[in-house]
Amino acid sequence: MRRFAWMLFTCAAFAQAPNLSVTSGVAATSRAAWTRISVRGEPQDAWLTLQCIKTVEGVKQADIFFEIGQTPAFWMPHEQQATEQTPPPTKLTFTFDAYKPMRREWVEVRNNQFLYNRPGVHSGNMEPVDFYLKFMGSTTTMTVFKDRDTSWSFPTRPLLKAMTEQELCKP
């Protein structure tokens, strides 16, 4: 809940297709600029989101996550307190068309909202988000599998097209 207090409520939503959502804003306390690009997947209640953040120091950071059963909401990363427990990572399998499946760690930050666990001390993942954006450029679909019977598919082209139009998300 504390993450939402950082959000400056003057975020701008751009005109967009019904299956694409682009929002931008500035975090109230850290003054970090952010842009979120979300694309609706299959089934219809799933969203894949690319979130680009630029701190006041000029450091850019990208996060990718997906959520089920709700509209995409802003998630502002924060420095973890010493007393705060890290949510346990969940291993999910995802694949891009014509590539073999990859099993990586995701963190369930809220109920049914999974954030890619960036490389670091608390992560078994070795690839940054930028690595997967290259895959998205050569395919049309990203599919995430929770188990054998549960999966979500997301179109990657609208996400990448919107990414090139947003200053914060340009490589």
Short mmCIF file of N, CA and C in Angstrom, two decimals, residues 6-8 25-34 53-58:
data_model
loop_
_atom_site.label_atom_id
_atom_site.label_comp_id
_atom_site.label_asym_id
_atom_site.label_seq_id
_atom_site.Cartn_x
_atom_site.Cartn_y
_atom_site.Cartn_z
N TRP A 6 3.55 6.95 -3.09
CA TRP A 6 4.62 7.61 -3.81
C TRP A 6 4.16 8.14 -5.15
N MET A 7 3.04 7.71 -5.55
CA MET A 7 2.57 8.08 -6.88
C MET A 7 1.98 9.48 -6.87
N LEU A 8 2.40 10.29 -7.80
CA LEU A 8 1.80 11.60 -7.97
C LEU A 8 0.55 11.39 -8.79
N GLY A 25 3.89 9.51 -15.37
CA GLY A 25 3.76 10.37 -14.21
C GLY A 25 5.09 10.58 -13.54
N VAL A 26 5.05 11.20 -12.37
CA VAL A 26 6.23 11.44 -11.56
C VAL A 26 5.90 10.99 -10.14
N ALA A 27 6.78 10.19 -9.55
CA ALA A 27 6.58 9.72 -8.18
C ALA A 27 6.73 10.91 -7.23
N ALA A 28 5.81 11.03 -6.29
CA ALA A 28 5.76 12.21 -5.42
C ALA A 28 7.00 12.36 -4.54
N THR A 29 7.46 11.29 -3.91
CA THR A 29 8.57 11.44 -2.97
C THR A 29 9.93 11.36 -3.63
N SER A 30 10.13 10.42 -4.54
CA SER A 30 11.45 10.25 -5.16
C SER A 30 11.64 11.12 -6.39
N ARG A 31 10.57 11.69 -6.92
CA ARG A 31 10.60 12.53 -8.12
C ARG A 31 11.06 11.74 -9.36
N ALA A 32 10.97 10.43 -9.30
CA ALA A 32 11.34 9.60 -10.45
C ALA A 32 10.23 9.66 -11.49
N ALA A 33 10.61 9.87 -12.75
CA ALA A 33 9.64 9.86 -13.84
C ALA A 33 9.40 8.41 -14.25
N TRP A 34 8.16 8.09 -14.60
CA TRP A 34 7.84 6.72 -14.98
C TRP A 34 6.86 6.69 -16.15
N ILE A 53 11.43 3.54 -15.68
CA ILE A 53 11.61 4.55 -14.64
C ILE A 53 12.94 5.25 -14.86
N LYS A 54 12.94 6.57 -14.65
CA LYS A 54 14.18 7.34 -14.70
C LYS A 54 14.27 8.14 -13.41
N THR A 55 15.31 7.87 -12.62
CA THR A 55 15.47 8.55 -11.34
C THR A 55 15.95 9.98 -11.56
N VAL A 56 15.94 10.78 -10.51
CA VAL A 56 16.41 12.16 -10.63
C VAL A 56 17.90 12.21 -10.94
N GLU A 57 18.62 11.13 -10.62
CA GLU A 57 20.04 11.04 -10.96
C GLU A 57 20.25 10.67 -12.42
N GLY A 58 19.18 10.33 -13.13
CA GLY A 58 19.27 9.98 -14.54
C GLY A 58 19.42 8.50 -14.82
#
